[in-house]
PDB file of C-alpha atoms and ligand atoms in Angstrom:
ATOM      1  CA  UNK A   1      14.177 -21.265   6.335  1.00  0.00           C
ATOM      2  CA  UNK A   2      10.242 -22.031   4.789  1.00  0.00           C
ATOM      3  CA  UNK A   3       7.876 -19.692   6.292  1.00  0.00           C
ATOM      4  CA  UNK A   4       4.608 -19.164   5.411  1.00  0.00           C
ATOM      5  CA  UNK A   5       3.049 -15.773   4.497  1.00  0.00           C
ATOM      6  CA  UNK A   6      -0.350 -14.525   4.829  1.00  0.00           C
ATOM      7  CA  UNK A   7      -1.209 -12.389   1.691  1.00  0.00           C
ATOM      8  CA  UNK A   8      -4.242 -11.025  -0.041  1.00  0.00           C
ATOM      9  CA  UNK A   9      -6.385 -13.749   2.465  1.00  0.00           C
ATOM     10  CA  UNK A  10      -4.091 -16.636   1.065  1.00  0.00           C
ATOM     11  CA  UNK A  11      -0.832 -18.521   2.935  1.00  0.00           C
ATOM     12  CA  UNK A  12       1.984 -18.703   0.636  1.00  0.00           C
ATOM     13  CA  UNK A  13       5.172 -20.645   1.445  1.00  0.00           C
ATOM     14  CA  UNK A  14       8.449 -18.799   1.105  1.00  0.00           C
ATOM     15  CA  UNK A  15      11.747 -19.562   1.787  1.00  0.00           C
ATOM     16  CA  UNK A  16      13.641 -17.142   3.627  1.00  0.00           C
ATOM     17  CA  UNK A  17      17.764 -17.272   3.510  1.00  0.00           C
ATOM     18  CA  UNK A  18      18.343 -13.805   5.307  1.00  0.00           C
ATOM     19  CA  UNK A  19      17.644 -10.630   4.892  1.00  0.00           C
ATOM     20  CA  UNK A  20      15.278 -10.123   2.656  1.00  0.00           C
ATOM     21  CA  UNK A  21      12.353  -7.707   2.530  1.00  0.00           C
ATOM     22  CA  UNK A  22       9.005  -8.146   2.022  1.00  0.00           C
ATOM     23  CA  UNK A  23       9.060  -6.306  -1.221  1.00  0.00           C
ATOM     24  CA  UNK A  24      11.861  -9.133  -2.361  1.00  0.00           C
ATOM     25  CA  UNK A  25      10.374 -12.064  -1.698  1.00  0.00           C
ATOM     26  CA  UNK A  26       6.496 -10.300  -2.846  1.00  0.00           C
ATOM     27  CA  UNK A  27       8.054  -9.588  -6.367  1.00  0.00           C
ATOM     28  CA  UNK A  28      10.619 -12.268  -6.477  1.00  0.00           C
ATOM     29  CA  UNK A  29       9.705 -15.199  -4.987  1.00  0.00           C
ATOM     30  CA  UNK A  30       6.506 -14.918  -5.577  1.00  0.00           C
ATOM     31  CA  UNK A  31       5.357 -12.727  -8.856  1.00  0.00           C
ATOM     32  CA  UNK A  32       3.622  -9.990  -7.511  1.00  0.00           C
ATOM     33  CA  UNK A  33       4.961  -7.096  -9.135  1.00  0.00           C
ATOM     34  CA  UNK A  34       2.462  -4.905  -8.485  1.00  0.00           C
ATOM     35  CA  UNK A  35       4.028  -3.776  -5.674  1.00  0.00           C
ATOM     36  CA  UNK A  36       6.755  -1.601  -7.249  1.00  0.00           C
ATOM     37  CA  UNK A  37      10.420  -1.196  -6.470  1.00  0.00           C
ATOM     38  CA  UNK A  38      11.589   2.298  -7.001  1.00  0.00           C
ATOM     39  CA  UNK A  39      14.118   4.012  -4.372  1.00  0.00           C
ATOM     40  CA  UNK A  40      14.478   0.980  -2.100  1.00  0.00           C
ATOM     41  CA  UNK A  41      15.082   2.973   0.454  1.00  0.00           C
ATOM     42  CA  UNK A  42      12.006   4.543   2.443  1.00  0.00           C
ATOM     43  CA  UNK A  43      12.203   7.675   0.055  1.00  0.00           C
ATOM     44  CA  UNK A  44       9.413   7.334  -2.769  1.00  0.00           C
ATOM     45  CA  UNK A  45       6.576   5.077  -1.192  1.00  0.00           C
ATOM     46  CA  UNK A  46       5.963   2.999  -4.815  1.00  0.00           C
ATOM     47  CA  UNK A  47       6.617   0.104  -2.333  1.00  0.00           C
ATOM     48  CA  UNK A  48       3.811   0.605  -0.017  1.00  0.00           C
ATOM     49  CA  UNK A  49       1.466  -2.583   1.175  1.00  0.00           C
ATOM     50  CA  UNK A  50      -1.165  -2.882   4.141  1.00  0.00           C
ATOM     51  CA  UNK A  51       0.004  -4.958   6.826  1.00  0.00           C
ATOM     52  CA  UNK A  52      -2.641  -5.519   9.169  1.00  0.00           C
ATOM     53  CA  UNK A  53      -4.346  -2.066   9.077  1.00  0.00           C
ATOM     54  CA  UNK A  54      -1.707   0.181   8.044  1.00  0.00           C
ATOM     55  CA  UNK A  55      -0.047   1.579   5.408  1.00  0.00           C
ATOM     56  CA  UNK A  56       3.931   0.303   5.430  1.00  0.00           C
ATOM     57  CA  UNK A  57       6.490   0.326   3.204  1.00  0.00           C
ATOM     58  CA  UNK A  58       7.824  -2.921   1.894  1.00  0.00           C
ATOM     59  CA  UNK A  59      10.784  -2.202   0.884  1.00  0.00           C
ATOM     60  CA  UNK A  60      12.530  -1.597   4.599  1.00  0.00           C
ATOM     61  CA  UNK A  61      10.183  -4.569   6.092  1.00  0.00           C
ATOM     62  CA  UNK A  62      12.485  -7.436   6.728  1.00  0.00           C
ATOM     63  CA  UNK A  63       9.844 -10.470   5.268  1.00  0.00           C
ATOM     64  CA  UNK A  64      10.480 -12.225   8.893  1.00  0.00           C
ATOM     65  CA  UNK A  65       8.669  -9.453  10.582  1.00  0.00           C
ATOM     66  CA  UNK A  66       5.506 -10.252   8.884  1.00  0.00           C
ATOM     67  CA  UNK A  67       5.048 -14.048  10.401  1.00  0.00           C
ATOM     68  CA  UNK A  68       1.293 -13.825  11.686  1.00  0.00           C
ATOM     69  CA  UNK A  69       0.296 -10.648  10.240  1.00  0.00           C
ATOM     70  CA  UNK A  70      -2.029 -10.047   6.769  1.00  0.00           C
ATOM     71  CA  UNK A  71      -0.546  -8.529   4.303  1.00  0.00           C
ATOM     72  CA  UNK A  72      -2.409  -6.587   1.813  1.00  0.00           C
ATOM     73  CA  UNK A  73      -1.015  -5.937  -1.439  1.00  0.00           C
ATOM     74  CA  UNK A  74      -2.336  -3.928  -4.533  1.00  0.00           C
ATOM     75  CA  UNK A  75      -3.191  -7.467  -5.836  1.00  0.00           C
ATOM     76  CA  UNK A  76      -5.701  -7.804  -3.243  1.00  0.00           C
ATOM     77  CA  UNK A  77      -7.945  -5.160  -3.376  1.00  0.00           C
ATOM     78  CA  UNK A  78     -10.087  -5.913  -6.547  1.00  0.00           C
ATOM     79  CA  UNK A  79     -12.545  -8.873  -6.013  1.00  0.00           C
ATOM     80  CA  UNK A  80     -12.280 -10.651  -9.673  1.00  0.00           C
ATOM     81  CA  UNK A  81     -13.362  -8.100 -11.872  1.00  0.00           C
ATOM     82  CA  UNK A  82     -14.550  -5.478  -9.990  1.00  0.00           C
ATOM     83  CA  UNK A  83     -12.220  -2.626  -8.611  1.00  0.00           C
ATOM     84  CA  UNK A  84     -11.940  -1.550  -5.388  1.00  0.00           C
ATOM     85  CA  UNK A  85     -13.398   1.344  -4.593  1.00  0.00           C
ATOM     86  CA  UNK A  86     -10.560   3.251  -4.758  1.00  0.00           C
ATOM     87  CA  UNK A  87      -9.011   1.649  -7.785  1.00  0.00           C
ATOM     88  CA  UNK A  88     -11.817   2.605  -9.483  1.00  0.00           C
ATOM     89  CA  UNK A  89     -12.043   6.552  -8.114  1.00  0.00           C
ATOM     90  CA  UNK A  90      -8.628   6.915  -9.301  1.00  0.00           C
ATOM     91  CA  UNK A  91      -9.661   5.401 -12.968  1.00  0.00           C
ATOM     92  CA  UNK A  92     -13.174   7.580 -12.967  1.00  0.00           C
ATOM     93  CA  UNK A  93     -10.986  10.729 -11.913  1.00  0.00           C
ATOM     94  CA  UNK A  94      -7.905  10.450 -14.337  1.00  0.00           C
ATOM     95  CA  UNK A  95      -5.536  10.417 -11.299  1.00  0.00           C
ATOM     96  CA  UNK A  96      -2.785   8.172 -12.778  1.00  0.00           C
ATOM     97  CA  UNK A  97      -0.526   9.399 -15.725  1.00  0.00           C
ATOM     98  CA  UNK A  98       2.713   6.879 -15.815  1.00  0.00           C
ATOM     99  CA  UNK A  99       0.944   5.177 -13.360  1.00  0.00           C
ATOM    100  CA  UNK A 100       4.398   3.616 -11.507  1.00  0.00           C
ATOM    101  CA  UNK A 101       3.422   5.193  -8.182  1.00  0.00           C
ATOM    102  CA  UNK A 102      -0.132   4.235  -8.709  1.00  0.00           C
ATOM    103  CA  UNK A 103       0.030   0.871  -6.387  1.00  0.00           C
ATOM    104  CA  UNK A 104       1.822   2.580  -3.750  1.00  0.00           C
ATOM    105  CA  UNK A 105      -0.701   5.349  -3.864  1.00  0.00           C
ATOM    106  CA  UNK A 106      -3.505   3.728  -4.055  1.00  0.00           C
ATOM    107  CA  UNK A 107      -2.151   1.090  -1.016  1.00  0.00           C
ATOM    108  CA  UNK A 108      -1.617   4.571   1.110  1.00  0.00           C
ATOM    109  CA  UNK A 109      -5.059   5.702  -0.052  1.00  0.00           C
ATOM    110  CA  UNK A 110      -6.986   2.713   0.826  1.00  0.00           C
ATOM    111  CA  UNK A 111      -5.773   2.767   4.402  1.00  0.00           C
ATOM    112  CA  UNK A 112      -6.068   6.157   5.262  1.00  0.00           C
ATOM    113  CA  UNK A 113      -9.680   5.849   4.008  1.00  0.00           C
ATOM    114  CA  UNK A 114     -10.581   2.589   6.088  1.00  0.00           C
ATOM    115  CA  UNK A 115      -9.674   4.753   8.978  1.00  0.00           C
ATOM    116  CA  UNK A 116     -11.564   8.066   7.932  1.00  0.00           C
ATOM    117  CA  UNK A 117     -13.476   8.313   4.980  1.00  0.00           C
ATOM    118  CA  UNK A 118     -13.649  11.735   4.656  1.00  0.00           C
ATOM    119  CA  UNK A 119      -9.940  13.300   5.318  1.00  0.00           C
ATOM    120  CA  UNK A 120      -9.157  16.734   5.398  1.00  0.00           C
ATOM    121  CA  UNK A 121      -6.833  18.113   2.883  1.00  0.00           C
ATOM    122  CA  UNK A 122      -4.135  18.424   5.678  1.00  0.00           C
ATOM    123  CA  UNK A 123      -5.116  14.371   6.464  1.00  0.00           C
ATOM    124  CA  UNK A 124      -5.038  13.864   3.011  1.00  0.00           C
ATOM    125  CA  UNK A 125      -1.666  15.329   2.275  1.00  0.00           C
ATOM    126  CA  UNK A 126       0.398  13.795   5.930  1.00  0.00           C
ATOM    127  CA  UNK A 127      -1.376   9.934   4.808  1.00  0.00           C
ATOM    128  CA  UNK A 128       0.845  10.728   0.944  1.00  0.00           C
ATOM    129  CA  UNK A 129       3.029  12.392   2.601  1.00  0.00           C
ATOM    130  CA  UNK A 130       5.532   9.697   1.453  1.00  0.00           C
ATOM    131  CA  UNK A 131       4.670   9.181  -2.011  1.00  0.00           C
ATOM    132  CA  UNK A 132       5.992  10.535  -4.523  1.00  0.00           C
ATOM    133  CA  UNK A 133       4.237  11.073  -8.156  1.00  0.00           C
ATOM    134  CA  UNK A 134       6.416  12.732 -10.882  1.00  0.00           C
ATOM    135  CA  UNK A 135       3.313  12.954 -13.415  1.00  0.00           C
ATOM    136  CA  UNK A 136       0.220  14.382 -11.518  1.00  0.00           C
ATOM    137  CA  UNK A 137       0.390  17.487  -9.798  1.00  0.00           C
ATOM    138  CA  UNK A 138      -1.408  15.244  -7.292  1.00  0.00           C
ATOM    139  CA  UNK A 139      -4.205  17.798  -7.802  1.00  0.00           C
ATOM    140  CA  UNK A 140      -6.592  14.241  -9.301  1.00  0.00           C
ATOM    141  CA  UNK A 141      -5.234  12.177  -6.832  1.00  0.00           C
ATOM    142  CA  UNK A 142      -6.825  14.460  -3.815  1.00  0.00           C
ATOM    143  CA  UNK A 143     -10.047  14.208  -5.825  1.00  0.00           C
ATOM    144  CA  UNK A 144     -10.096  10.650  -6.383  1.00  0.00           C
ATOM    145  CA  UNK A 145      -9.506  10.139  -2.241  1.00  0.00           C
ATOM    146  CA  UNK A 146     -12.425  12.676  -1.705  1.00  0.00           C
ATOM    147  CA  UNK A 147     -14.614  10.637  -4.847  1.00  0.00           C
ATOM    148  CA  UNK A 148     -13.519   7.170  -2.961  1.00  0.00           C
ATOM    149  CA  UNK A 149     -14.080   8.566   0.251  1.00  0.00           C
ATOM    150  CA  UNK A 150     -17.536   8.915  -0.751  1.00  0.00           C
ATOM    151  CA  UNK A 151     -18.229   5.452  -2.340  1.00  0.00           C
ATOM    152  CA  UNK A 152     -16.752   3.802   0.857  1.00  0.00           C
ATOM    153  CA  UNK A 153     -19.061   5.479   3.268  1.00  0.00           C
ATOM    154  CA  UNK A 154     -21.965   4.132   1.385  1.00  0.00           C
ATOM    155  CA  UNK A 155     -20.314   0.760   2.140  1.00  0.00           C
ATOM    156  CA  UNK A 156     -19.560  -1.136   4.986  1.00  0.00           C
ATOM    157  CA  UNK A 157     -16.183  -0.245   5.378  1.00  0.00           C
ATOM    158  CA  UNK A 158     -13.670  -1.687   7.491  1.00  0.00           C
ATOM    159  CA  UNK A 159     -13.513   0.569  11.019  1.00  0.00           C
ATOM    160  CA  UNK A 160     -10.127   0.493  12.264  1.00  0.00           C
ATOM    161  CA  UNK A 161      -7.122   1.649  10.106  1.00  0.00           C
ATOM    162  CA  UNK A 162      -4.427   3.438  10.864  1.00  0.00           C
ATOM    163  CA  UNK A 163      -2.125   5.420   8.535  1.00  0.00           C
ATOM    164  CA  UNK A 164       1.382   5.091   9.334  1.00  0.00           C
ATOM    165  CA  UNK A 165       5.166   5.830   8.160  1.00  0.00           C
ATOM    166  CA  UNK A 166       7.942   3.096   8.725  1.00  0.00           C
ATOM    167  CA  UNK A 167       9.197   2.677  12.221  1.00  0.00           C
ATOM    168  CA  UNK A 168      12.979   1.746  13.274  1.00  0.00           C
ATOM    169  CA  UNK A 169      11.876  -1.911  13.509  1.00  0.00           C
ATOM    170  CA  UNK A 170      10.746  -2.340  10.148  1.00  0.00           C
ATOM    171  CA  UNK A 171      14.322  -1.056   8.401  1.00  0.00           C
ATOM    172  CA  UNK A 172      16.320  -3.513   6.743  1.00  0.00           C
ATOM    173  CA  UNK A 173      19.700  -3.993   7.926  1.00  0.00           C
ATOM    174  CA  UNK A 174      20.677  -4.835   4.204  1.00  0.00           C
ATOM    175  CA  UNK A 175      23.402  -2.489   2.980  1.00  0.00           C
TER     176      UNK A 175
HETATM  177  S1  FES B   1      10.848   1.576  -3.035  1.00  0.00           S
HETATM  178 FE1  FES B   1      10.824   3.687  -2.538  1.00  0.00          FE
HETATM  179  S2  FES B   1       9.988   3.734  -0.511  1.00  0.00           S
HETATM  180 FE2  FES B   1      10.183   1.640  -0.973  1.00  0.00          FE
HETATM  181  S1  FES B   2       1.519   8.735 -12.325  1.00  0.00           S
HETATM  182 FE1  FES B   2       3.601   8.783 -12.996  1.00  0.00          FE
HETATM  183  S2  FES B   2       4.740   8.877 -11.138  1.00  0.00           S
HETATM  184 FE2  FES B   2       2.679   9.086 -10.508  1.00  0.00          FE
END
């Protein structure tokens, strides 16, 4: 079955034959690997995109629940060569080692800070609650929120976002 996608502000065609997730046909079908497959099963959060306004992980999104909505991917953020703000807070505050969970963090980041700009450290932790980072301590990562927090404000940011873990309806029914 063709349908068409909506991501980073462009359709793309896909063809669909069952199950598949959104982070199968993104990195498969059609070569965006920034989006990263780790655990592939809700555990990790290297997986995580935007859809609409909030942060969702890809890898327990069945592709066919995504018809009409815009996806966001890490692909997206940067307009040509400049970073997005938070891209670059994370590069100006040395908050990515390995940098594998980097995309998924960064995806969480961004969507907790359309919402709120300047989180708590309680708001910080619950929005990366689901990510996991093996390398940082995660002790950069809070700073580069707070640093992109701040560069955002100064901007016309988006005003609705909402931070959000996977529901029932987004898990795949793959085995
Ligand atoms: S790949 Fe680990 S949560 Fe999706
Ligand atoms: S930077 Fe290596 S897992 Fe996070």
């Amino acid at each position: 079955m063709k349908m068409t996608l909506n991501i980073n502000r462009k359709e793309h065609e896909v063809d669909i034959k069952g199950h598949e997730t959104l982070l199968e046909v993104l990195r498969d079908q059609l070569g965006m690997t920034g989006t990263k497959t780790s655990c592939n099963e809700s555990e990790c959060g290297a997986c995580t995109v935007i859809i609409g306004k909030k942060a969702t992980l890809s890898c327990i999104t069945l592709v066919a629940n995504v018809a009409g909505e815009e996806v966001t991917t890490i692909e997206g953020l940067a307009k040509g060569e400049e970073l997005h703000p938070v891209q670059q807070a994370f590069l100006d505050n040395g908050a990515a080692q390995c940098g594998f969970c980097i995309p998924g963090m960064i995806m969480s980041c961004t969507a907790l800070l359309n919402n709120n700009p300047n989180p708590t450290q309680e708001e910080m932790e619950y929005a990366l609650d689901g990510n996991i980072c093996r390398c940082t301590g995660y002790l950069k990562i809070f700073e580069a929120i707070r640093d992109a927090g701040g560069r955002l404000s100064e901007m016309e940011a988006p005003k609705e976002s909402t931070f959000y873990r996977h529901t029932p309806e987004t898990v795949s029914s793959k085995s």
